[in-house]
Short mmCIF file of C-alpha atoms and ligand atoms in Angstrom, two decimals:
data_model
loop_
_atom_site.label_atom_id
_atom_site.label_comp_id
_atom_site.label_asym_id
_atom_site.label_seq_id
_atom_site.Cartn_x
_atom_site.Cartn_y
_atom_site.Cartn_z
CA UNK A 4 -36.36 12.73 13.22
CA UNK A 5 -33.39 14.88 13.93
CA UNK A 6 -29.73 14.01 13.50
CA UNK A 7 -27.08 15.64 16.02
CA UNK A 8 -23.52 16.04 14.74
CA UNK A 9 -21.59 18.22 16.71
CA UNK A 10 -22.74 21.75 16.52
CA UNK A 11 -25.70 20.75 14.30
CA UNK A 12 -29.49 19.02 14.51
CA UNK A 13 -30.26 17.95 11.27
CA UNK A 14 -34.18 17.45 10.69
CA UNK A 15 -34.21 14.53 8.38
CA UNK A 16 -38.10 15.24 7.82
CA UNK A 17 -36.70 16.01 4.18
CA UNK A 18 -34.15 13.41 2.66
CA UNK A 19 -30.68 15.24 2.94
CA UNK A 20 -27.16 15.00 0.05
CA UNK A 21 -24.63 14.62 1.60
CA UNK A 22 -21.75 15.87 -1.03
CA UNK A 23 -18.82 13.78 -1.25
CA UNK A 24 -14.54 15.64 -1.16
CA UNK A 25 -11.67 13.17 -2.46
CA UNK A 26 -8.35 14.24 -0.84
CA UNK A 27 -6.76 11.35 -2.57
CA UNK A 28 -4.93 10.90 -5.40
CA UNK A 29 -6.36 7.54 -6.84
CA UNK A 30 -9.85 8.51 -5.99
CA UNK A 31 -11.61 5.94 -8.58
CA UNK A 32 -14.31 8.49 -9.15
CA UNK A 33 -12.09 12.02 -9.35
CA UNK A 34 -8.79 10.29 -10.56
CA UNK A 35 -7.03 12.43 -8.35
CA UNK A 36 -7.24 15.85 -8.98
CA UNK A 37 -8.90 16.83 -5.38
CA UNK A 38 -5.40 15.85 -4.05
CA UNK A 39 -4.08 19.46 -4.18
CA UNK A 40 -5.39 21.57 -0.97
CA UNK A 41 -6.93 24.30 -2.74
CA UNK A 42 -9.15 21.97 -5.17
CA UNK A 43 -10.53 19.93 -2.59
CA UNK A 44 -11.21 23.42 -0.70
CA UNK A 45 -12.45 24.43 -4.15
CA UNK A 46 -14.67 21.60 -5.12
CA UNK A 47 -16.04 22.10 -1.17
CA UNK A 48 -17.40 25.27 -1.69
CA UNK A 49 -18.65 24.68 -5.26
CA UNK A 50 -20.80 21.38 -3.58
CA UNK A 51 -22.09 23.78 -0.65
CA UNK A 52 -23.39 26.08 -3.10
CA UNK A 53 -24.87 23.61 -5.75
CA UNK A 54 -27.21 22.57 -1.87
CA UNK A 55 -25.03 19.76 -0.11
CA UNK A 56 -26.36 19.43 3.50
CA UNK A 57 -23.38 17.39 4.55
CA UNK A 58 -19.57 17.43 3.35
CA UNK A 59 -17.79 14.20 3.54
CA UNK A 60 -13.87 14.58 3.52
CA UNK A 61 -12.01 11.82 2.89
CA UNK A 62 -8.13 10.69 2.47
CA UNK A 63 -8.35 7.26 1.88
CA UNK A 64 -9.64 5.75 -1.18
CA UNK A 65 -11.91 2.92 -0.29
CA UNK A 66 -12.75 1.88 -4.17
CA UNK A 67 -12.66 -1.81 -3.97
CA UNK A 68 -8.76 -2.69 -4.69
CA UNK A 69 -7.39 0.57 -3.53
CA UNK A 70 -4.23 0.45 -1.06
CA UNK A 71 -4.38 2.12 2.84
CA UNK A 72 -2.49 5.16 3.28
CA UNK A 73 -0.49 5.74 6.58
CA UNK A 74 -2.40 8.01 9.66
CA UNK A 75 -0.18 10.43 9.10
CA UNK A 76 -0.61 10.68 4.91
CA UNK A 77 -4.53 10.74 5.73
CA UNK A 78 -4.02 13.58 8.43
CA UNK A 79 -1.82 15.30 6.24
CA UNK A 80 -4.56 15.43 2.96
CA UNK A 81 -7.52 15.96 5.33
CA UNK A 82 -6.46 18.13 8.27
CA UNK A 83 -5.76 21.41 6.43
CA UNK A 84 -8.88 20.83 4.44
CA UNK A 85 -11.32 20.49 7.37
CA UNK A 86 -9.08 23.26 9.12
CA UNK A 87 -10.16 25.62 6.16
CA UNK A 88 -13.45 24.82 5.71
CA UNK A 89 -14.45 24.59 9.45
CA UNK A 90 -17.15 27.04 10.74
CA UNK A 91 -18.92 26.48 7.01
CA UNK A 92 -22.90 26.68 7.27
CA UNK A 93 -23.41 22.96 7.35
CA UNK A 94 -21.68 19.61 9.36
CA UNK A 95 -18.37 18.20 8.16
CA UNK A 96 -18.39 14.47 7.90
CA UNK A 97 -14.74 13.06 8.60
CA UNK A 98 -14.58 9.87 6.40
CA UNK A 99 -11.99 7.06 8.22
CA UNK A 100 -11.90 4.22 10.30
CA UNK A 101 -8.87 5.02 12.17
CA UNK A 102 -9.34 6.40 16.00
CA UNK A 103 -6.32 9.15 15.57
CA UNK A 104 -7.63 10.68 12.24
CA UNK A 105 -11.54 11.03 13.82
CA UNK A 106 -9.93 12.60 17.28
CA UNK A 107 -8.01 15.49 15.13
CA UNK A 108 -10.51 15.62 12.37
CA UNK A 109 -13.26 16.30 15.22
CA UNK A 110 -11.13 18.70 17.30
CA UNK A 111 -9.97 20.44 13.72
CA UNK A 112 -13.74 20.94 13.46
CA UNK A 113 -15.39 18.01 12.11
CA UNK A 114 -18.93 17.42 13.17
CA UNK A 115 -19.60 13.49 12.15
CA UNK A 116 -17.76 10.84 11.48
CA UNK A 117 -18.32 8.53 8.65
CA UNK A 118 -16.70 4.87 9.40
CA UNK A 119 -16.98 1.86 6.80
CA UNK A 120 -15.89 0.07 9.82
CA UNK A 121 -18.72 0.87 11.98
CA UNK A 122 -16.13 1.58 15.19
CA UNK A 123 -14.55 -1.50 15.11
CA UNK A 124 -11.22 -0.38 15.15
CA UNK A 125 -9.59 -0.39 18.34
CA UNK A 126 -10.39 2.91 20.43
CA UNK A 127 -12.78 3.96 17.67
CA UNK A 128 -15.70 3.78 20.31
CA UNK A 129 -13.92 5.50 22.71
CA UNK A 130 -12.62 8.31 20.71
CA UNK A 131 -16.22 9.27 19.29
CA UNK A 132 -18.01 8.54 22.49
CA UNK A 133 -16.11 11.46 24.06
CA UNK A 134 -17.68 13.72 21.45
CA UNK A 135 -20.65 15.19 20.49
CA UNK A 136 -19.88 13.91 16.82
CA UNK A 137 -22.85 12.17 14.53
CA UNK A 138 -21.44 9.08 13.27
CA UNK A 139 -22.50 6.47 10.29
CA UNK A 140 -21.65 2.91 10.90
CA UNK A 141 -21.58 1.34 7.80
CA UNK A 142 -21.58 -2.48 7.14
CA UNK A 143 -18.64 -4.17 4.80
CA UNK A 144 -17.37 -7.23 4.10
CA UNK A 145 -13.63 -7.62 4.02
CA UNK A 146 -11.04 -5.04 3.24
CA UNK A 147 -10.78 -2.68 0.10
CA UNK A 148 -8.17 -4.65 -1.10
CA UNK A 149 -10.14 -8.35 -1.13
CA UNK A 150 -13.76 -7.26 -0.53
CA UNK A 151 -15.06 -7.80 -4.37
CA UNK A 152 -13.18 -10.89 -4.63
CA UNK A 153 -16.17 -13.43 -3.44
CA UNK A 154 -18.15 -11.43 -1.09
CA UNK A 155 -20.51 -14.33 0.53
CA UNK A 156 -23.98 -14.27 2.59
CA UNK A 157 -26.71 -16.41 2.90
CA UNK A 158 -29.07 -13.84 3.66
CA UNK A 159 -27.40 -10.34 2.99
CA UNK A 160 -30.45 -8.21 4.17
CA UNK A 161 -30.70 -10.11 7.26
CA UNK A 162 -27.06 -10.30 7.85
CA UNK A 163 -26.20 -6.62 6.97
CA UNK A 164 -29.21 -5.96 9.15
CA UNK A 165 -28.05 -7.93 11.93
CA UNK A 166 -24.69 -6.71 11.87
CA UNK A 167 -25.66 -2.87 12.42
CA UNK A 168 -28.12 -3.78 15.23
CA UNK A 169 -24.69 -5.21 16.96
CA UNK A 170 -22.75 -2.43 16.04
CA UNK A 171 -25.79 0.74 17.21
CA UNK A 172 -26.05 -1.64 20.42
CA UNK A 173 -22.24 -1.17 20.88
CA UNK A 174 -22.02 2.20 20.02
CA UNK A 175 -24.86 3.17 22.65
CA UNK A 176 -23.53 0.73 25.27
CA UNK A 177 -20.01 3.09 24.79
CA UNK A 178 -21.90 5.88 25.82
CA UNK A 179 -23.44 7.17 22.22
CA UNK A 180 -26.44 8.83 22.42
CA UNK A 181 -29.28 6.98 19.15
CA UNK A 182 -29.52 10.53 18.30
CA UNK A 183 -26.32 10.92 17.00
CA UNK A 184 -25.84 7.77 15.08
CA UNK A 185 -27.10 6.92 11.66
CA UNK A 186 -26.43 3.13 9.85
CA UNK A 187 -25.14 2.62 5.76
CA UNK A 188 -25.68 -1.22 4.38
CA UNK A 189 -22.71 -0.41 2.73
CA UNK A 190 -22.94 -0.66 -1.39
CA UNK A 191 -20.29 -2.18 -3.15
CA UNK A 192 -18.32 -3.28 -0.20
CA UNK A 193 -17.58 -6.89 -0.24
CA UNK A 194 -21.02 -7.00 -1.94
CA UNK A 195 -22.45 -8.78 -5.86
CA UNK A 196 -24.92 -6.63 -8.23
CA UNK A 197 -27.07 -9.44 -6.44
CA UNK A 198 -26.45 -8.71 -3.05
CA UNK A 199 -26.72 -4.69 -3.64
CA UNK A 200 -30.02 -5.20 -5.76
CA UNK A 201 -31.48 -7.30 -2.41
CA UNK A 202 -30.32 -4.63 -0.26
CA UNK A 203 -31.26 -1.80 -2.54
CA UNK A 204 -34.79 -3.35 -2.87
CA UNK A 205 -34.93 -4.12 1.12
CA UNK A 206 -34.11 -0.44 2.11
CA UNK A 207 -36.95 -0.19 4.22
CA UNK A 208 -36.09 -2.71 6.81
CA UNK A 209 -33.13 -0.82 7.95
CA UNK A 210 -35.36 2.38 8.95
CA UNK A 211 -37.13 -0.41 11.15
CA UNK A 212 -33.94 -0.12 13.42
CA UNK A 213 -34.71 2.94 14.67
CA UNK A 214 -32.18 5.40 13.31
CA UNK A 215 -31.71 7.14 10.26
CA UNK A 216 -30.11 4.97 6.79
CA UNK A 217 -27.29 6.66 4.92
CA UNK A 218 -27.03 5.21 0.91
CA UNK A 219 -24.11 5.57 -0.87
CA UNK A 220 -24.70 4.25 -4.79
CA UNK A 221 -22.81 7.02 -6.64
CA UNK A 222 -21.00 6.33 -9.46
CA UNK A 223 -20.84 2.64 -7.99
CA UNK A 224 -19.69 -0.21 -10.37
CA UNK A 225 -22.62 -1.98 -9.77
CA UNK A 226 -24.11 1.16 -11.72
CA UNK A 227 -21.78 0.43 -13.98
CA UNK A 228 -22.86 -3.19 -14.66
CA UNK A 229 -26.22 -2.60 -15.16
CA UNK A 230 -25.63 0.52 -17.81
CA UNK A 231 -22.38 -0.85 -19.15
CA UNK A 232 -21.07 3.19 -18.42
CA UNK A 233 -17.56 4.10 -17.42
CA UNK A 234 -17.50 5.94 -14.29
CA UNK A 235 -17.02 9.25 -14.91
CA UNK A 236 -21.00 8.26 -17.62
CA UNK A 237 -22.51 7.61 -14.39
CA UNK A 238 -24.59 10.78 -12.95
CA UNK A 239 -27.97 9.24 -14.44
CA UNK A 240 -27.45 5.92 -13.04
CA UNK A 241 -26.44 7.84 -9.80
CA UNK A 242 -29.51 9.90 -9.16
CA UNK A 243 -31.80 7.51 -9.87
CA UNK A 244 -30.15 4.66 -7.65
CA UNK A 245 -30.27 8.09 -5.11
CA UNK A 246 -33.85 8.39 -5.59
CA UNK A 247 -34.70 4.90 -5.08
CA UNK A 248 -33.07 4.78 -2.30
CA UNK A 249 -34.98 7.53 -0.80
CA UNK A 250 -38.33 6.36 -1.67
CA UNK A 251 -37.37 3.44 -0.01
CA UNK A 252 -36.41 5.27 3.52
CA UNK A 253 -33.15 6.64 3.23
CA UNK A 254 -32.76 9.92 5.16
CA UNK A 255 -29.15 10.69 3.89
CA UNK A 256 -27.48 10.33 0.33
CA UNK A 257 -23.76 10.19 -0.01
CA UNK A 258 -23.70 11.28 -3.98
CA UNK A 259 -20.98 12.88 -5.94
CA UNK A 260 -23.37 15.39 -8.44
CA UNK A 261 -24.91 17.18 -5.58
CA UNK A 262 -26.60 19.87 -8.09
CA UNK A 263 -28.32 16.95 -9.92
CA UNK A 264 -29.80 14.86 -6.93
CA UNK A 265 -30.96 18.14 -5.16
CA UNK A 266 -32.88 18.74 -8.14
CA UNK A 267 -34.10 15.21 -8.96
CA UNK A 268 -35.06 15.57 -4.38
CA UNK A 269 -36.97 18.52 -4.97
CA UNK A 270 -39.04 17.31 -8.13
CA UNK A 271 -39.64 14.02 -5.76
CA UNK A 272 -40.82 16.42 -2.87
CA UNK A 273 -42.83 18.44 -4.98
CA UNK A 274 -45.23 15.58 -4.92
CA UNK A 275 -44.83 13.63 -1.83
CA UNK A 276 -47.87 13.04 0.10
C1 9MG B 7 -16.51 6.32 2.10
N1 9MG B 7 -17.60 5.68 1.40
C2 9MG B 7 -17.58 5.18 0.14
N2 9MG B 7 -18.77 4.65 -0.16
C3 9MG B 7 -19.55 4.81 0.93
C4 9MG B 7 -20.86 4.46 1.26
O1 9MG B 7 -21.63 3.79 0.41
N3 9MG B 7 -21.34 4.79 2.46
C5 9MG B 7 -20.56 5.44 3.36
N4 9MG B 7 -21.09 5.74 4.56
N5 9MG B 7 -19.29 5.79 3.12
C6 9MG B 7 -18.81 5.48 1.93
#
């Protein structure tokens, strides 16, 4: 299965890392110091080299509590970033839900577009759908803010599940081609241990939907509560949660140690049949 983001195809025969750039200053993972321009160019180019197929830029914290930043603070962290970086051997993934950061991010030379709200803010669908951009639509529930505070389902595989079907058949009723879109069950967002643990476990039935699944598990507090590690103690927990979640069908991992899950990928490959 290929992937197309902007000037790229992806072949997602082999489970890609997708290597993750804080420009924020309250990052919960970095604690900030990507917010200078030159370290998150920096940190870029370190994660290209250590094999990250995919950079995701992002100026928003969206750690569970963390406050919104204006459009034009988020333009201002990310823009000269992805300005920098852009004609770099591999897709940049914009990371935002707002319409006016993906339209500069994408002309600035973004390829993809990574959304925690799956194009449902207004114009979203528009603004990608004009674009050749790959895009993840990720399920949450709630806001950053409230989303940990008594995240609910009665089924969460089903309901996550049912919730990207909506969102892939809005996204290709606005024009998006399947080819370029890619879905994320969303870890940790408005989610228990329980409910990530059910989803974790039911991977697989997202593939079923036709496109490729994204995980995102790194350095996750739900890692945290099952090791009793601090964040920054977290890279074991990380790649293993990583490699579980390819085994069970993910064709993307959003990780922060990209040296460590490309090697932990590559041991895993060694013996695939
Ligand atoms: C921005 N961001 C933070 N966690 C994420 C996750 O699990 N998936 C995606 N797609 N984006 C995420």
């Amino acid at each position: 299965m290929f992937f197309h983001c902007g000037k790229f195809k992806l072949d997602l025969s082999q489970p890609k890392v997708m290597g993750i750039v804080n420009v924020t200053p309250d990052s919960f993972s970095d604690g900030g110091r990507h917010l200078a321009f030159e370290a998150a160019v920096e940190h870029a180019r370190r994660l290209i080299e250590e094999g990250a197929d995919i950079l995701d830029i992002g100026g928003e914290s969206t750690r569970p509590g963390a406050d919104p930043v204006s459009e034009q603070q988020e333009l201002d962290r990310v823009l000269p970033v992805i300005e920098e970086l852009a004609g770099i051997s591999i897709p940049i993934s914009i990371d935002t839900y707002k319409p006016e950061v993906m339209r500069a991010a994408l002309a600035a030379g973004a390829d993809m577009v990574n959304d925690v709200n799956a194009l449902q803010s207004e114009g979203a669908l528009d603004v990608v759908a004009k674009t050749t951009a790959g895009i993840c639509l990720m399920h949450k529930q709630g806001a950053p803010q409230n989303m940990q505070q008594q995240p609910h389902y009665q089924q969460v595989s089903v309901e996550v599940n049912t919730f990207l079907r909506e969102r892939l058949a809005a996204a290709t009723a606005a024009g998006i081609a399947l080819e370029r879109l890619i879905i994320d069950p969303g870890f940790g967002f408005g989610k228990s241990l329980e409910h990530n643990l059910a989803l974790l476990k039911n991977l697989h039935a997202f593939t079923l939907l036709g496109v490729p699944v994204l995980a995102g598990l790194s350095r996750k507090s739900m890692l945290g509560t099952i090791t009793g590690r601090e964040v920054g103690d977290r890279m074991a927990a990380s790649i293993a949660a990583a490699l579980i979640s390819v085994q069970r069908g993910a064709s993307v991992v959003r990780v922060h140690d990209v040296r460590a899950t490309v090697d932990v990928l590559k041991v895993w490959r060694a013996i695939k049949e």
